[in-house]
Short mmCIF file of C-alpha atoms in Angstrom, two decimals:
data_model
loop_
_atom_site.label_atom_id
_atom_site.label_comp_id
_atom_site.label_asym_id
_atom_site.label_seq_id
_atom_site.Cartn_x
_atom_site.Cartn_y
_atom_site.Cartn_z
CA MET V 1 -23.37 40.95 -27.61
CA LEU V 2 -21.34 40.00 -24.54
CA ASP V 3 -18.05 40.99 -26.14
CA SER V 4 -19.39 44.37 -27.24
CA LEU V 5 -20.70 45.14 -23.76
CA LEU V 6 -17.43 44.19 -22.10
CA LYS V 7 -15.37 46.08 -24.69
CA ALA V 8 -17.43 49.24 -24.15
CA GLY V 9 -16.78 49.02 -20.43
CA LEU V 10 -13.06 48.65 -21.01
CA ASP V 11 -12.80 51.40 -23.64
CA ALA V 12 -14.83 53.95 -21.65
CA ALA V 13 -17.41 53.99 -24.46
CA VAL V 14 -21.16 53.97 -23.88
CA ALA V 15 -22.31 50.36 -23.53
CA GLU V 16 -25.28 49.64 -25.78
CA ALA V 17 -27.68 47.32 -23.93
CA PRO V 18 -30.72 46.64 -26.12
CA PRO V 19 -33.69 44.49 -25.16
CA TYR V 20 -33.84 40.87 -26.29
CA VAL V 21 -37.30 39.93 -27.59
CA ALA V 22 -38.41 36.88 -29.55
CA GLY V 23 -34.84 35.80 -30.15
CA GLN V 24 -33.56 39.15 -31.39
CA TRP V 25 -31.44 41.90 -29.84
CA GLY V 26 -32.73 45.40 -30.49
CA GLY V 27 -35.65 47.64 -29.67
CA ASN V 28 -37.48 50.64 -31.09
CA GLY V 29 -38.63 52.26 -27.87
CA PRO V 30 -37.52 55.63 -26.53
CA ALA V 31 -33.84 55.80 -25.63
CA SER V 32 -32.84 55.65 -21.99
CA THR V 33 -29.36 56.34 -20.62
CA ARG V 34 -27.60 55.51 -17.38
CA THR V 35 -25.20 58.01 -15.84
CA GLY V 36 -22.51 56.41 -13.71
CA PRO V 37 -22.83 57.81 -10.17
CA TYR V 38 -19.08 58.16 -9.65
CA LEU V 39 -17.99 59.13 -13.16
CA ARG V 40 -21.00 61.42 -13.67
CA ARG V 41 -21.15 60.61 -17.38
CA VAL V 42 -23.37 58.38 -19.50
CA VAL V 43 -22.03 54.83 -19.27
CA SER V 44 -24.83 52.75 -20.83
CA ARG V 45 -27.83 53.15 -23.08
CA THR V 46 -30.91 51.09 -23.83
CA SER V 47 -34.50 51.56 -24.97
CA THR V 48 -37.63 51.44 -22.86
CA ALA V 49 -40.04 48.69 -23.83
CA THR V 50 -43.05 49.81 -25.83
CA GLY V 51 -46.48 48.25 -25.57
CA ASP V 52 -45.84 46.41 -28.83
CA GLU V 53 -42.56 44.96 -27.53
CA ILE V 54 -44.23 43.81 -24.33
CA PHE V 55 -47.01 42.18 -26.35
CA ARG V 56 -44.48 40.42 -28.61
CA ALA V 57 -42.44 39.28 -25.63
CA LEU V 58 -45.48 37.80 -23.91
CA ALA V 59 -46.65 36.07 -27.09
CA SER V 60 -43.19 34.66 -27.67
CA ALA V 61 -42.94 33.45 -24.07
CA ARG V 62 -46.30 31.71 -24.31
CA SER V 63 -45.33 29.92 -27.52
CA SER V 64 -41.85 29.04 -26.19
CA ALA V 65 -42.89 27.49 -22.90
CA ARG V 66 -43.45 23.98 -24.26
CA THR V 67 -40.16 24.03 -26.18
CA VAL V 68 -38.15 24.90 -23.09
CA ALA V 69 -40.06 22.42 -20.95
CA GLY V 70 -39.13 19.72 -23.45
CA LEU V 71 -35.40 20.17 -22.90
CA ALA V 72 -33.91 17.35 -20.86
CA PRO V 73 -32.69 18.36 -17.40
CA ALA V 74 -29.22 17.14 -18.35
CA LEU V 75 -29.12 19.61 -21.24
CA ARG V 76 -30.27 22.47 -19.03
CA ALA V 77 -27.60 21.54 -16.49
CA ASP V 78 -24.90 21.48 -19.16
CA VAL V 79 -25.85 25.00 -20.27
CA LEU V 80 -25.74 26.29 -16.71
CA GLU V 81 -22.36 24.69 -16.07
CA ARG V 82 -20.95 26.36 -19.18
CA ALA V 83 -22.43 29.66 -17.99
CA SER V 84 -20.69 29.17 -14.65
CA ARG V 85 -17.35 28.74 -16.36
CA ALA V 86 -18.01 31.72 -18.64
CA ALA V 87 -18.80 33.97 -15.68
CA SER V 88 -15.47 33.06 -14.12
CA ALA V 89 -13.68 33.69 -17.41
CA HIS V 90 -15.22 37.16 -17.80
CA ARG V 91 -15.23 38.19 -14.14
CA GLU V 92 -13.02 41.29 -14.56
CA GLY V 93 -15.07 42.71 -17.43
CA LEU V 94 -18.39 42.03 -15.73
CA ALA V 95 -17.16 43.59 -12.48
CA ARG V 96 -16.07 46.67 -14.41
CA LEU V 97 -19.58 47.08 -15.84
CA LEU V 98 -21.00 46.95 -12.30
CA ALA V 99 -18.51 49.61 -11.20
CA LEU V 100 -19.36 51.90 -14.10
CA GLU V 101 -23.15 51.63 -13.84
CA LEU V 102 -23.52 51.47 -10.07
CA GLY V 103 -20.36 52.87 -8.46
CA LYS V 104 -19.79 49.45 -6.86
CA PRO V 105 -16.11 48.93 -5.98
CA VAL V 106 -14.53 46.53 -8.42
CA LYS V 107 -13.45 44.28 -5.53
CA ASP V 108 -17.12 43.90 -4.56
CA GLY V 109 -18.04 43.39 -8.21
CA LEU V 110 -15.51 40.59 -8.54
CA GLY V 111 -17.05 38.96 -5.49
CA GLU V 112 -20.52 39.27 -7.02
CA ILE V 113 -19.41 37.62 -10.28
CA ASP V 114 -17.75 34.81 -8.33
CA ARG V 115 -21.14 34.27 -6.73
CA VAL V 116 -22.79 34.30 -10.18
CA ALA V 117 -20.50 31.44 -11.18
CA ASP V 118 -21.33 29.55 -7.99
CA THR V 119 -25.06 30.18 -8.41
CA PHE V 120 -25.13 28.84 -11.97
CA ALA V 121 -23.19 25.77 -10.84
CA VAL V 122 -25.68 25.14 -8.01
CA CYS V 123 -28.61 25.64 -10.41
CA ALA V 124 -27.04 23.06 -12.72
CA SER V 125 -26.75 20.57 -9.89
CA GLU V 126 -30.35 21.13 -8.84
CA ALA V 127 -31.55 20.66 -12.42
CA ARG V 128 -30.04 17.18 -12.36
CA HIS V 129 -32.01 16.31 -9.21
CA ILE V 130 -35.52 17.40 -10.20
CA GLY V 131 -37.80 14.41 -9.74
CA GLY V 132 -40.92 13.28 -7.96
CA GLU V 133 -42.36 10.68 -5.61
CA THR V 134 -44.12 7.37 -5.46
CA LEU V 135 -46.93 8.10 -3.03
CA PRO V 136 -47.96 5.68 -0.25
CA VAL V 137 -51.59 5.52 -1.35
CA ALA V 138 -51.98 1.89 -0.29
CA GLY V 139 -51.41 2.84 3.31
CA TRP V 140 -55.08 3.82 3.58
CA SER V 141 -58.03 1.60 2.72
CA ARG V 142 -59.38 3.74 -0.14
CA GLY V 143 -55.99 3.66 -1.82
CA VAL V 144 -55.63 -0.11 -1.91
CA GLY V 145 -55.29 -1.42 -5.46
CA ASN V 146 -53.99 1.86 -6.83
CA THR V 147 -50.59 3.47 -7.49
CA ALA V 148 -49.85 7.21 -7.55
CA PHE V 149 -46.81 9.17 -8.66
CA THR V 150 -45.84 12.84 -8.81
CA TYR V 151 -43.25 14.85 -10.66
CA ARG V 152 -42.34 18.54 -10.69
CA ALA V 153 -43.38 20.13 -13.98
CA PRO V 154 -42.30 23.58 -15.19
CA ALA V 155 -44.72 26.36 -14.31
CA GLY V 156 -44.42 27.70 -17.86
CA VAL V 157 -43.57 31.40 -18.03
CA ALA V 158 -41.64 33.04 -15.19
CA LEU V 159 -41.10 36.75 -14.66
CA ALA V 160 -37.89 37.90 -12.97
CA ILE V 161 -37.77 41.49 -11.71
CA THR V 162 -34.29 42.27 -10.45
CA PRO V 163 -32.86 45.11 -8.30
CA PHE V 164 -29.90 47.39 -8.90
CA ASN V 165 -27.80 46.52 -5.86
CA ALA V 166 -26.77 43.02 -7.00
CA PRO V 167 -28.11 42.86 -10.55
CA ALA V 168 -25.81 40.07 -11.75
CA ASN V 169 -26.09 37.56 -8.91
CA LEU V 170 -29.77 38.07 -8.20
CA LEU V 171 -30.49 37.64 -11.90
CA ALA V 172 -28.41 34.45 -11.82
CA HIS V 173 -30.60 33.17 -8.99
CA LYS V 174 -33.87 33.97 -10.70
CA LEU V 175 -33.03 33.14 -14.30
CA GLY V 176 -30.74 30.22 -13.50
CA ALA V 177 -33.28 28.49 -11.26
CA SER V 178 -36.13 29.19 -13.66
CA PHE V 179 -34.25 27.64 -16.60
CA ALA V 180 -33.13 24.73 -14.42
CA ALA V 181 -36.82 24.10 -13.69
CA GLY V 182 -37.66 24.10 -17.42
CA ASN V 183 -39.34 27.49 -17.73
CA THR V 184 -39.00 30.32 -20.20
CA THR V 185 -38.26 33.59 -18.40
CA LEU V 186 -39.10 37.24 -18.93
CA VAL V 187 -36.47 39.48 -17.33
CA LYS V 188 -37.32 43.06 -16.37
CA ALA V 189 -33.98 44.75 -15.78
CA PRO V 190 -33.37 47.49 -13.20
CA PRO V 191 -33.10 50.87 -14.97
CA GLN V 192 -29.83 51.54 -13.13
CA ALA V 193 -28.06 48.46 -14.55
CA PRO V 194 -29.15 47.77 -18.13
CA ALA V 195 -25.70 46.77 -19.41
CA SER V 196 -24.85 44.56 -16.44
CA THR V 197 -28.17 42.75 -16.86
CA ALA V 198 -27.84 42.39 -20.62
CA ALA V 199 -24.35 40.97 -20.13
CA ILE V 200 -25.62 38.12 -17.92
CA VAL V 201 -28.41 37.33 -20.40
CA ALA V 202 -25.90 37.36 -23.27
CA LEU V 203 -23.55 35.13 -21.29
CA LEU V 204 -26.28 32.52 -20.87
CA LEU V 205 -27.27 32.67 -24.52
CA GLU V 206 -23.65 32.26 -25.60
CA SER V 207 -23.39 29.31 -23.21
CA GLY V 208 -26.12 27.49 -25.10
CA MET V 209 -29.40 28.66 -23.58
CA PRO V 210 -31.90 28.49 -26.47
CA PRO V 211 -33.38 31.81 -27.59
CA GLN V 212 -36.76 30.58 -26.40
CA GLY V 213 -35.41 30.43 -22.84
CA VAL V 214 -35.22 34.14 -22.05
CA GLN V 215 -36.37 37.59 -23.04
CA LEU V 216 -35.07 40.89 -21.67
CA LEU V 217 -37.06 44.10 -21.34
CA HIS V 218 -36.00 47.48 -19.99
CA GLY V 219 -38.10 50.13 -18.32
CA GLY V 220 -39.56 51.33 -15.06
CA GLY V 221 -42.55 50.50 -12.94
CA GLU V 222 -45.04 50.77 -15.81
CA VAL V 223 -43.33 47.99 -17.72
CA GLY V 224 -43.13 45.84 -14.60
CA ALA V 225 -46.80 46.36 -13.80
CA LEU V 226 -47.91 45.28 -17.28
CA LEU V 227 -45.78 42.15 -17.10
CA CYS V 228 -47.02 41.27 -13.60
CA ALA V 229 -50.64 41.51 -14.68
CA ALA V 230 -50.19 39.49 -17.88
CA ASP V 231 -52.12 36.22 -18.07
CA GLU V 232 -49.18 34.53 -19.78
CA VAL V 233 -47.05 34.80 -16.63
CA ALA V 234 -47.39 31.90 -14.20
CA VAL V 235 -44.88 32.82 -11.47
CA ILE V 236 -43.11 36.04 -10.43
CA SER V 237 -39.87 36.49 -8.52
CA PHE V 238 -39.30 40.06 -7.38
CA THR V 239 -36.53 41.64 -5.33
CA GLY V 240 -36.95 45.25 -4.26
CA SER V 241 -38.61 47.53 -1.77
CA ALA V 242 -41.57 46.56 0.39
CA ALA V 243 -43.70 49.30 -1.19
CA THR V 244 -43.00 48.06 -4.72
CA GLY V 245 -43.49 44.47 -3.58
CA ARG V 246 -47.01 45.33 -2.50
CA GLU V 247 -47.68 46.81 -5.95
CA VAL V 248 -46.32 43.67 -7.59
CA ALA V 249 -48.63 41.51 -5.47
CA ARG V 250 -51.64 43.66 -6.35
CA ALA V 251 -50.87 43.54 -10.06
CA ALA V 252 -50.11 39.82 -10.01
CA GLY V 253 -53.39 38.73 -8.50
CA ALA V 254 -53.51 34.96 -7.99
CA LYS V 255 -50.10 34.20 -9.52
CA ARG V 256 -47.38 32.43 -7.57
CA LEU V 257 -45.01 34.92 -5.97
CA VAL V 258 -41.56 35.00 -4.43
CA LEU V 259 -40.97 38.40 -2.84
CA GLU V 260 -37.59 39.32 -1.35
CA LEU V 261 -38.15 42.80 0.00
CA GLY V 262 -36.48 45.28 2.33
CA GLY V 263 -34.62 44.95 5.58
CA ASN V 264 -33.49 46.86 8.64
CA ALA V 265 -30.99 44.34 9.88
CA ALA V 266 -29.84 44.20 13.49
CA THR V 267 -26.62 42.72 14.88
CA ILE V 268 -26.29 42.05 18.62
CA VAL V 269 -22.88 42.20 20.30
CA CYS V 270 -22.95 40.54 23.73
CA GLU V 271 -20.61 41.24 26.64
CA ASP V 272 -18.73 37.97 26.06
CA ALA V 273 -18.00 38.77 22.40
CA ASP V 274 -14.60 39.39 20.86
CA ILE V 275 -15.11 43.14 20.55
CA ALA V 276 -12.24 43.75 18.13
CA GLN V 277 -13.48 41.07 15.76
CA ALA V 278 -17.11 42.16 16.03
CA ALA V 279 -16.18 45.79 15.32
CA LYS V 280 -14.08 44.81 12.32
CA GLU V 281 -16.87 42.66 10.85
CA CYS V 282 -19.52 45.34 11.42
CA ALA V 283 -17.36 47.92 9.64
CA ARG V 284 -16.56 45.62 6.73
CA THR V 285 -20.14 44.49 6.15
CA GLY V 286 -21.89 47.70 7.14
CA TYR V 287 -20.39 49.71 4.28
CA SER V 288 -19.78 47.12 1.56
CA ASN V 289 -21.65 48.22 -1.57
CA SER V 290 -22.17 51.50 0.35
CA GLY V 291 -24.66 49.73 2.60
CA GLN V 292 -26.98 49.07 -0.35
CA SER V 293 -28.01 45.59 0.66
CA CYS V 294 -31.21 44.39 2.30
CA VAL V 295 -29.09 42.56 4.91
CA SER V 296 -26.50 45.32 5.38
CA VAL V 297 -25.60 46.07 8.99
CA GLN V 298 -27.85 48.97 9.98
CA ARG V 299 -28.50 48.61 13.72
CA VAL V 300 -25.79 47.33 16.07
CA TYR V 301 -26.88 46.72 19.67
CA VAL V 302 -23.90 46.43 22.05
CA HIS V 303 -24.07 45.45 25.71
CA ARG V 304 -23.59 48.61 27.75
CA SER V 305 -20.55 47.22 29.55
CA ARG V 306 -18.71 46.97 26.22
CA TYR V 307 -20.36 49.87 24.41
CA ASP V 308 -17.55 52.43 24.63
CA ALA V 309 -14.91 49.86 23.75
CA PHE V 310 -16.93 48.78 20.72
CA LEU V 311 -17.40 52.37 19.51
CA ASP V 312 -13.67 52.98 19.75
CA ALA V 313 -12.84 49.81 17.83
CA PHE V 314 -15.63 50.32 15.32
CA THR V 315 -14.74 53.90 14.40
CA ALA V 316 -11.09 52.88 14.13
CA ALA V 317 -12.09 50.14 11.69
CA VAL V 318 -14.26 52.56 9.70
CA ASP V 319 -11.30 54.94 9.44
CA THR V 320 -9.34 52.28 7.58
CA LEU V 321 -11.93 52.00 4.79
CA ARG V 322 -10.81 53.57 1.55
CA VAL V 323 -13.48 55.69 -0.14
CA GLY V 324 -13.25 56.70 -3.78
CA ASP V 325 -13.01 55.49 -7.36
CA PRO V 326 -14.89 52.19 -7.71
CA LEU V 327 -12.53 51.16 -10.51
CA ASP V 328 -9.55 51.32 -8.14
CA PRO V 329 -8.93 47.79 -6.80
CA ALA V 330 -8.02 49.29 -3.40
CA THR V 331 -11.36 51.07 -2.94
CA ASP V 332 -13.62 49.70 -0.20
CA VAL V 333 -16.53 52.14 -0.48
CA GLY V 334 -17.61 53.57 -3.82
CA SER V 335 -20.67 55.56 -4.78
CA MET V 336 -24.29 55.00 -3.97
CA VAL V 337 -26.72 54.47 -6.80
CA ASP V 338 -27.46 58.20 -7.18
CA GLU V 339 -27.21 61.54 -5.39
CA GLU V 340 -30.71 61.26 -3.95
CA ALA V 341 -29.72 58.06 -2.16
CA ALA V 342 -26.56 59.64 -0.76
CA GLU V 343 -28.52 62.67 0.39
CA ARG V 344 -30.85 60.38 2.36
CA VAL V 345 -27.87 59.25 4.45
CA VAL V 346 -26.89 62.87 5.12
CA ARG V 347 -30.44 63.96 5.93
CA TRP V 348 -31.27 61.06 8.23
CA SER V 349 -28.02 61.40 10.16
CA ALA V 350 -28.76 65.11 10.69
CA GLU V 351 -32.27 64.25 11.88
CA ALA V 352 -30.79 61.80 14.38
CA VAL V 353 -28.46 64.49 15.74
CA ALA V 354 -31.42 66.80 16.21
CA SER V 355 -32.94 64.12 18.48
CA GLY V 356 -29.81 63.73 20.59
CA ALA V 357 -27.61 61.30 18.64
CA ARG V 358 -23.91 61.73 17.90
CA VAL V 359 -22.44 61.43 14.43
CA LEU V 360 -18.97 60.03 15.07
CA ARG V 361 -17.98 59.66 11.43
CA GLY V 362 -19.37 60.80 8.09
CA GLY V 363 -22.68 62.54 7.69
CA THR V 364 -21.44 64.12 4.45
CA ARG V 365 -21.40 63.32 0.76
CA ASP V 366 -19.61 64.23 -2.44
CA GLY V 367 -22.14 63.82 -5.20
CA ALA V 368 -23.41 60.24 -4.96
CA THR V 369 -20.56 59.17 -2.67
CA ALA V 370 -21.67 59.14 0.96
CA ALA V 371 -18.90 59.05 3.55
CA PRO V 372 -19.21 56.01 5.85
CA THR V 373 -21.44 57.36 8.60
CA VAL V 374 -21.52 56.22 12.24
CA VAL V 375 -24.49 57.36 14.33
CA ALA V 376 -24.23 56.66 18.07
CA ASP V 377 -27.13 56.71 20.55
CA PRO V 378 -29.96 57.54 18.13
CA ALA V 379 -33.47 57.85 19.53
CA PRO V 380 -35.58 54.69 19.16
CA ASP V 381 -38.01 56.50 16.87
CA SER V 382 -35.40 58.10 14.59
CA SER V 383 -35.37 57.22 10.90
CA VAL V 384 -31.98 55.51 11.13
CA VAL V 385 -33.49 53.04 13.61
CA VAL V 386 -37.04 52.64 12.30
CA HIS V 387 -36.68 52.74 8.52
CA GLU V 388 -34.46 51.00 5.99
CA VAL V 389 -31.49 53.29 5.32
CA PHE V 390 -30.11 51.24 2.41
CA GLY V 391 -26.99 53.34 2.52
CA ALA V 392 -23.57 53.92 4.05
CA LEU V 393 -24.80 54.41 7.63
CA VAL V 394 -24.59 52.25 10.74
CA ALA V 395 -26.40 53.11 13.97
CA VAL V 396 -24.86 51.85 17.25
CA LEU V 397 -26.98 51.58 20.39
CA PRO V 398 -26.38 50.23 23.91
CA TYR V 399 -28.53 47.58 25.60
CA ASP V 400 -28.72 46.13 29.12
CA ASP V 401 -30.77 42.92 28.94
CA PHE V 402 -30.53 40.24 26.26
CA GLY V 403 -34.21 39.33 26.27
CA ALA V 404 -35.16 42.99 26.03
CA VAL V 405 -32.83 43.67 23.10
CA VAL V 406 -34.31 40.72 21.20
CA ASP V 407 -37.73 42.31 21.72
CA THR V 408 -36.31 45.64 20.54
CA CYS V 409 -34.97 44.06 17.36
CA ASN V 410 -38.40 42.61 16.69
CA THR V 411 -40.10 46.02 16.74
CA SER V 412 -38.95 46.50 13.16
CA ARG V 413 -41.53 45.81 10.48
CA TYR V 414 -38.77 43.99 8.60
CA GLY V 415 -37.39 40.54 9.36
CA LEU V 416 -34.77 39.32 6.92
CA GLN V 417 -31.57 38.41 8.79
CA ALA V 418 -29.83 39.22 12.07
CA GLY V 419 -26.31 38.83 13.40
CA LEU V 420 -25.13 37.73 16.84
CA PHE V 421 -21.71 37.81 18.52
CA THR V 422 -21.64 35.63 21.63
CA ARG V 423 -20.06 32.46 23.01
CA ASP V 424 -23.21 31.54 24.96
CA LEU V 425 -25.05 28.67 23.26
CA GLY V 426 -28.17 29.40 25.29
CA ARG V 427 -28.33 32.90 23.84
CA VAL V 428 -27.82 31.48 20.36
CA VAL V 429 -30.80 29.14 20.70
CA THR V 430 -32.93 31.86 22.29
CA ALA V 431 -32.15 34.32 19.52
CA TRP V 432 -32.72 31.72 16.79
CA ARG V 433 -36.12 30.93 18.32
CA GLU V 434 -37.26 34.42 19.29
CA LEU V 435 -35.90 36.77 16.61
CA GLU V 436 -38.50 37.42 13.92
CA THR V 437 -36.14 36.93 10.99
CA GLY V 438 -35.59 34.42 8.24
CA ALA V 439 -32.04 33.68 9.37
CA LEU V 440 -29.59 34.28 12.21
CA ILE V 441 -25.85 34.58 11.57
CA VAL V 442 -23.82 33.62 14.66
CA GLY V 443 -20.23 34.79 14.84
CA GLY V 444 -20.95 37.29 12.10
CA THR V 445 -23.21 40.16 11.13
CA SER V 446 -26.54 40.13 9.34
CA ASN V 447 -24.70 40.73 6.06
CA HIS V 448 -23.70 37.19 5.15
CA ARG V 449 -25.14 34.83 2.59
CA LEU V 450 -24.30 31.50 1.02
CA ASP V 451 -26.08 31.20 -2.30
CA HIS V 452 -26.99 27.53 -1.87
CA VAL V 453 -28.60 28.13 1.56
CA PRO V 454 -32.25 29.29 1.90
CA PHE V 455 -32.50 33.07 1.96
CA GLY V 456 -35.62 35.12 2.66
CA GLY V 457 -37.57 36.89 5.35
CA VAL V 458 -40.78 37.40 7.24
CA LYS V 459 -43.08 40.36 7.82
CA ASP V 460 -42.36 43.20 5.37
CA SER V 461 -39.20 41.47 4.20
CA GLY V 462 -41.36 39.25 2.01
CA PHE V 463 -41.93 35.53 1.64
CA GLY V 464 -40.46 32.61 -0.22
CA ARG V 465 -36.82 31.57 -0.18
CA GLU V 466 -34.28 32.54 -2.80
CA THR V 467 -31.87 29.67 -3.21
CA PRO V 468 -31.87 27.47 -6.30
CA ARG V 469 -33.48 24.45 -4.62
CA SER V 470 -36.24 26.50 -3.00
CA MET V 471 -36.82 28.56 -6.13
CA ILE V 472 -37.15 25.45 -8.29
CA ASP V 473 -39.99 24.41 -5.97
CA ASP V 474 -41.62 27.79 -6.59
CA TYR V 475 -40.97 27.62 -10.35
CA THR V 476 -42.55 24.18 -10.75
CA VAL V 477 -45.94 22.63 -10.13
CA VAL V 478 -46.60 19.17 -8.71
CA LYS V 479 -48.40 16.93 -11.19
CA THR V 480 -49.97 13.68 -10.01
CA LEU V 481 -50.52 10.44 -11.94
CA MET V 482 -53.09 8.03 -10.48
CA LEU V 483 -53.20 4.43 -11.79
CA ARG V 484 -56.53 2.94 -10.74
CA GLY V 485 -56.69 -0.80 -10.46
CA LEU V 486 -52.92 -1.14 -10.86
CA SER V 487 -50.84 -1.49 -7.75
CA VAL V 488 -47.17 -2.01 -7.02
CA TRP V 489 -48.24 -2.68 -3.43
CA GLY V 490 -50.09 -5.59 -1.88
CA ASP V 491 -53.85 -5.45 -2.43
CA THR V 492 -55.10 -7.76 0.32
CA THR V 493 -57.65 -5.92 2.42
CA HIS V 494 -58.42 -8.49 5.18
CA LEU V 495 -57.44 -11.94 6.42
CA ASP V 496 -59.66 -15.00 6.35
CA THR V 497 -59.27 -16.13 9.96
CA THR V 498 -61.27 -19.34 9.40
CA SER V 499 -58.68 -20.74 7.01
CA PRO V 500 -55.13 -20.15 8.22
CA GLY V 501 -52.76 -18.92 5.53
CA THR V 502 -55.46 -17.44 3.28
CA ALA V 503 -56.49 -13.86 2.65
CA SER V 504 -59.03 -11.92 0.62
CA SER V 505 -58.35 -9.11 -1.82
CA ASP V 506 -61.86 -7.70 -2.01
CA THR V 507 -61.35 -3.99 -2.71
CA THR V 508 -64.84 -3.02 -3.75
CA ALA V 509 -65.53 -1.29 -0.46
CA THR V 510 -62.57 1.01 -0.88
CA ASP V 511 -63.06 1.88 -4.54
CA GLY V 512 -65.59 4.66 -4.10
CA GLU V 513 -66.31 7.22 -6.82
CA ALA V 514 -66.95 10.14 -4.50
CA GLY V 515 -65.05 13.30 -5.41
CA ALA V 516 -63.58 15.97 -3.17
#
C-alpha cells in the first residue's frame, strides 16, 4: 500500500487511499475525492466509512485490545524504531503527498516527515520505560504488614482524530504513543489528507505493527461523532478547532480526553530585542504552512520605541518569501487548505482596514493561495486580533508597558504558546508566570515545538499534553496490586521500652476492614 501511494504521488496519478478495517485495506462506502488546492485537480480518493464499516471496526478493536496489550514493550519499541527509519527513507515521497493534498511547500513537508521519524523514535524509547512503582504503604500505621505495587496498563481502545495541517506528525504522536502504551487504535483521518494519513498507517504496518494494532476510517464529523460515542473506545485524542473539540467532549461523555485545540498566538518584542532577528523569525514562522498552525505567529506586540523599525524589517523579510508551487523546493509559502480559507484572510484584512488598520503587504489571493499579509495597527476588537486566523496573516501592534501587554495577550480565549524577544531575565520570569499559555518560547516566536517536550494549552486551547511521555500517561491506566499480610518493609509497630532491645509486631490495630 505504501509503495502504491508514493508512486501515485510521483506519477501525478490519483492516489487511492482506502480505509483499513479488521486487517484489510478496502471499503465499500461512497467515494470521496480530494482536490489539491494548488493544482486544482483530484489528487487522492478514498471512501467514506459506512455504518457497517464503523461497526466492524469497533468490534475488531474490542477483540484486538488484549492481543495488542500482550505484546512486550520491547517488541512495540522495535516496531516503532523500524517505522522511524522507514519515515526517513521515504521522506521525499511522503513530503510530496503532503504538497499535493494540502499545498504545503515540500520543504515544510520534509521537515514534517523528519519530525515523524523523531516522534516514532521517542515513542520507542518511552515504550521501553513504561513501568510502575512500589508504594510506601508501610509509612502509615494502617499500611504496616502490607506491600503495594502499581503498573501502567493499556487503556484498551484509543481513538485518534487528526487535523489536516500536520496530518503525518500529529498522527505519529497519537498512534505512536498509543501503540507504545499497548493499545489498539482507531484513526479517523482528516478529509483533506486521506492519502497522507493512509501512508503513515501503511508505513507502520510494513514496519511490523500487527494488523490488530490499528484501523483507519475516512469521513467527516458524522463518522467522528459515532466513534467518539462508542462504548468500545476508552480514550480519545483530538486535534482541531475549539468548536469541534466541544462536540467531541459532548459525544465522548465520561471517556478520557486529550484535546489540542485552537490558538491565537502572541509574540512580544521588547525594546531591548534584536529587532532584525525578531523580524526575520516572525516572518519565517508567521507564514510557514501558510500560517495554518495553532501556534503560528498571529499577533506581534512591539514596544512603541521600536515599532517602526520592526515594521520596516518585518515587511522586508516578508518580501523575501517565495510564494508559489508547493512542489518547488524553493517555495516558502504554498496554498492554504482551500479557497474558503484563503478568502478568510482577504476578508478579515479588509475588515481590519475598515476599522483603521493598514495592510502593508498582501490582502489578496489567487485561488487557495493567500499572499503573505501584514496588518499594522488593527483595532483591539478586530477579527485578526480576537479570533484565530489560521492563515497567512500576521497582525503587528505597538505597546507601551510590559505588564499591560501581558494582560492584553491574556484577553484571548486561547492559551497555547507565546513568544518573547528580550534580554531581561526579569521579564522572562514574569511572562512565564503571568501569561496564560501552556508554554513560553524565549528568543523565538510562538511557533516552535520540540516533539519530546510537553505541548498543550489552557482555556479554549484544550487540555492534556501531546508529547509521547505525557500521552502514554493518558493512554494507560494505573493498576494497583495490594499484598495483605506480606511486607517487604519492617512490620514492627511499637517498641517495648521495659525490655531494651525488644520490639513488638502487633499489627491487629492497623489491619482494619473498613472500605472507602
